[in-house]
Amino acid sequence: MPGNLSFDDLKSRVSTGEIDTVLTCFTDMQGRLMGKRFHAVNFVESSFKETHCCNYLLATDLEMATPDGYAATSWRKGYGDYIMAPDLSTIRLIPWLEGTVMVLCDILDHHTHAPVPHDPRAMLKRQVVRLGELGFDAMMATELEFFLFEKSFDDIRKGGYRDLTPLSGMNEDYNIFQTTKEEHVMRPIRNHLFAAGLPIENSKGEAETGQEELNIRYASALDCADHHSIAKQGVKEIAWQNGHAASFLPKWHHDKVGSSSHVHQSLWKDGDPAFYDESDALGMSQLMKHYMAGLIHYAPDYTFFLAPYVNSYKRFAKGTFAPTKTVWSVDNRTAGFRLCGEGTKGVRVECRIGGSDLNPYLAQAAMLAAGIRGIEDQMELAPPTRGDIYDAKNAQDIPQTLRAATETLRNSAFLREAMGDDVVDHYTRNAEWEQEEFDRVVTDWEIARGFERA
Ligand code: ADP
């Protein structure tokens, strides 16, 4: 891709003055890019080897609070440093910011230089290695859905998040005229991200007012997660540059459809699609059936990694294209798992459970772990479910609240085995904290309902 740079390429662009800024970034638990802005001369001379950050960055929440209860770090431990180790294979131009490139970093222990196990990128790498040991590569694509609003983040915040007017006023699902109204934002998003080395396929209007979807061509699991984090950052920044807010909150109003992040998955062996078997009626190999059986069986265990906030669970509503059941179906958008590309080499499974707020590294790590377990245990795939799955009988529900998903995560023997107790305990604490923060707040709804009537 045109925007990907080698380190030598970067050095020569720094020497001509074309590049003066290097963003060194990693993705935190919430899926946000965190890091520093280096003068490019300093980066190519020394900081390309490593830089540092406070280790609270993998133990905080959206508001940068410092909750207790994490074994990895705390006030008692003095909130020391992590090493940020630039992965020089990820250097890329950031064309929407003048003179700027970005490099993604791995997080290492300050003293031992070992990967930090709860670093989302390390968690995904761990599962990719496990899959490699079985002889397979994972190819993934995450769809990014989001809403564009008339006003900017700053204006909306100053207005107390009351005046949330989407950019276009009508359901814009596949609608060219409605999305033309958003082209002053979407065209630079597509073109800048493409020029940053992301294989952008398309954008399209989604099934609500002001709702867009961005599709990026499938890639190896790690590249896919890298692409997703950079694309999300780019969408927000380019919308901001144009005076608008782009929000990935999964459900910003109870009467509106939510935003999701569907994850397409296939396994490959030596460059050939290992999910394909031309002799099967749907073109599904035995490997694919085992993978999907694991994916579906363990979905409640890893739902937290697809839906990490209280708000995420408001999306799972009947009749909204967001699923409520962990079953699979053939090209059916009411199921948690949809078979796509059936009968072709492109046969793949799309997980529809994840919201637009998912962290792509965590979501993919958890789903790969489930698929690997399915393969290892040669799990049997149940037949597909048909029809309107919102009303399906005897189908396993997706955990319906963050509270429920926290317990399925905490008690998941499979995830503890695949990811380690320390990692599962860390994210269980993350989930608990989110619920604790919500529980202590009195909401507008409670006041309006009970103030006079109670
Ligand atoms: P949808 O109807 O869900 O929008 P698309 O045909 O647009 O489906 O494909 C969605 C995503 O699936 C795209 O990002 C595409 O790159 C990805 N995709 C296509 N083939 C594969 C595959 N074999 N494995 C993983 N992802 C794939």
PDB file of C-alpha atoms in Angstrom, residues 69-80:
ATOM      1  CA  GLY A  69      -8.159  -3.679  42.173  1.00  0.00           C
ATOM      2  CA  TYR A  70      -5.638  -4.230  39.371  1.00  0.00           C
ATOM      3  CA  ALA A  71      -2.789  -6.598  40.264  1.00  0.00           C
ATOM      4  CA  ALA A  72      -0.563  -5.185  37.499  1.00  0.00           C
ATOM      5  CA  THR A  73      -0.393  -1.609  38.751  1.00  0.00           C
ATOM      6  CA  SER A  74      -1.745   0.672  41.472  1.00  0.00           C
ATOM      7  CA  TRP A  75      -1.021   3.714  43.642  1.00  0.00           C
ATOM      8  CA  ARG A  76       0.628   1.276  46.073  1.00  0.00           C
ATOM      9  CA  LYS A  77       2.994   0.081  43.340  1.00  0.00           C
ATOM     10  CA  GLY A  78       3.704   3.695  42.392  1.00  0.00           C
ATOM     11  CA  TYR A  79       2.354   3.614  38.803  1.00  0.00           C
ATOM     12  CA  GLY A  80       5.750   3.086  37.137  1.00  0.00           C
TER      13      GLY A  80
END
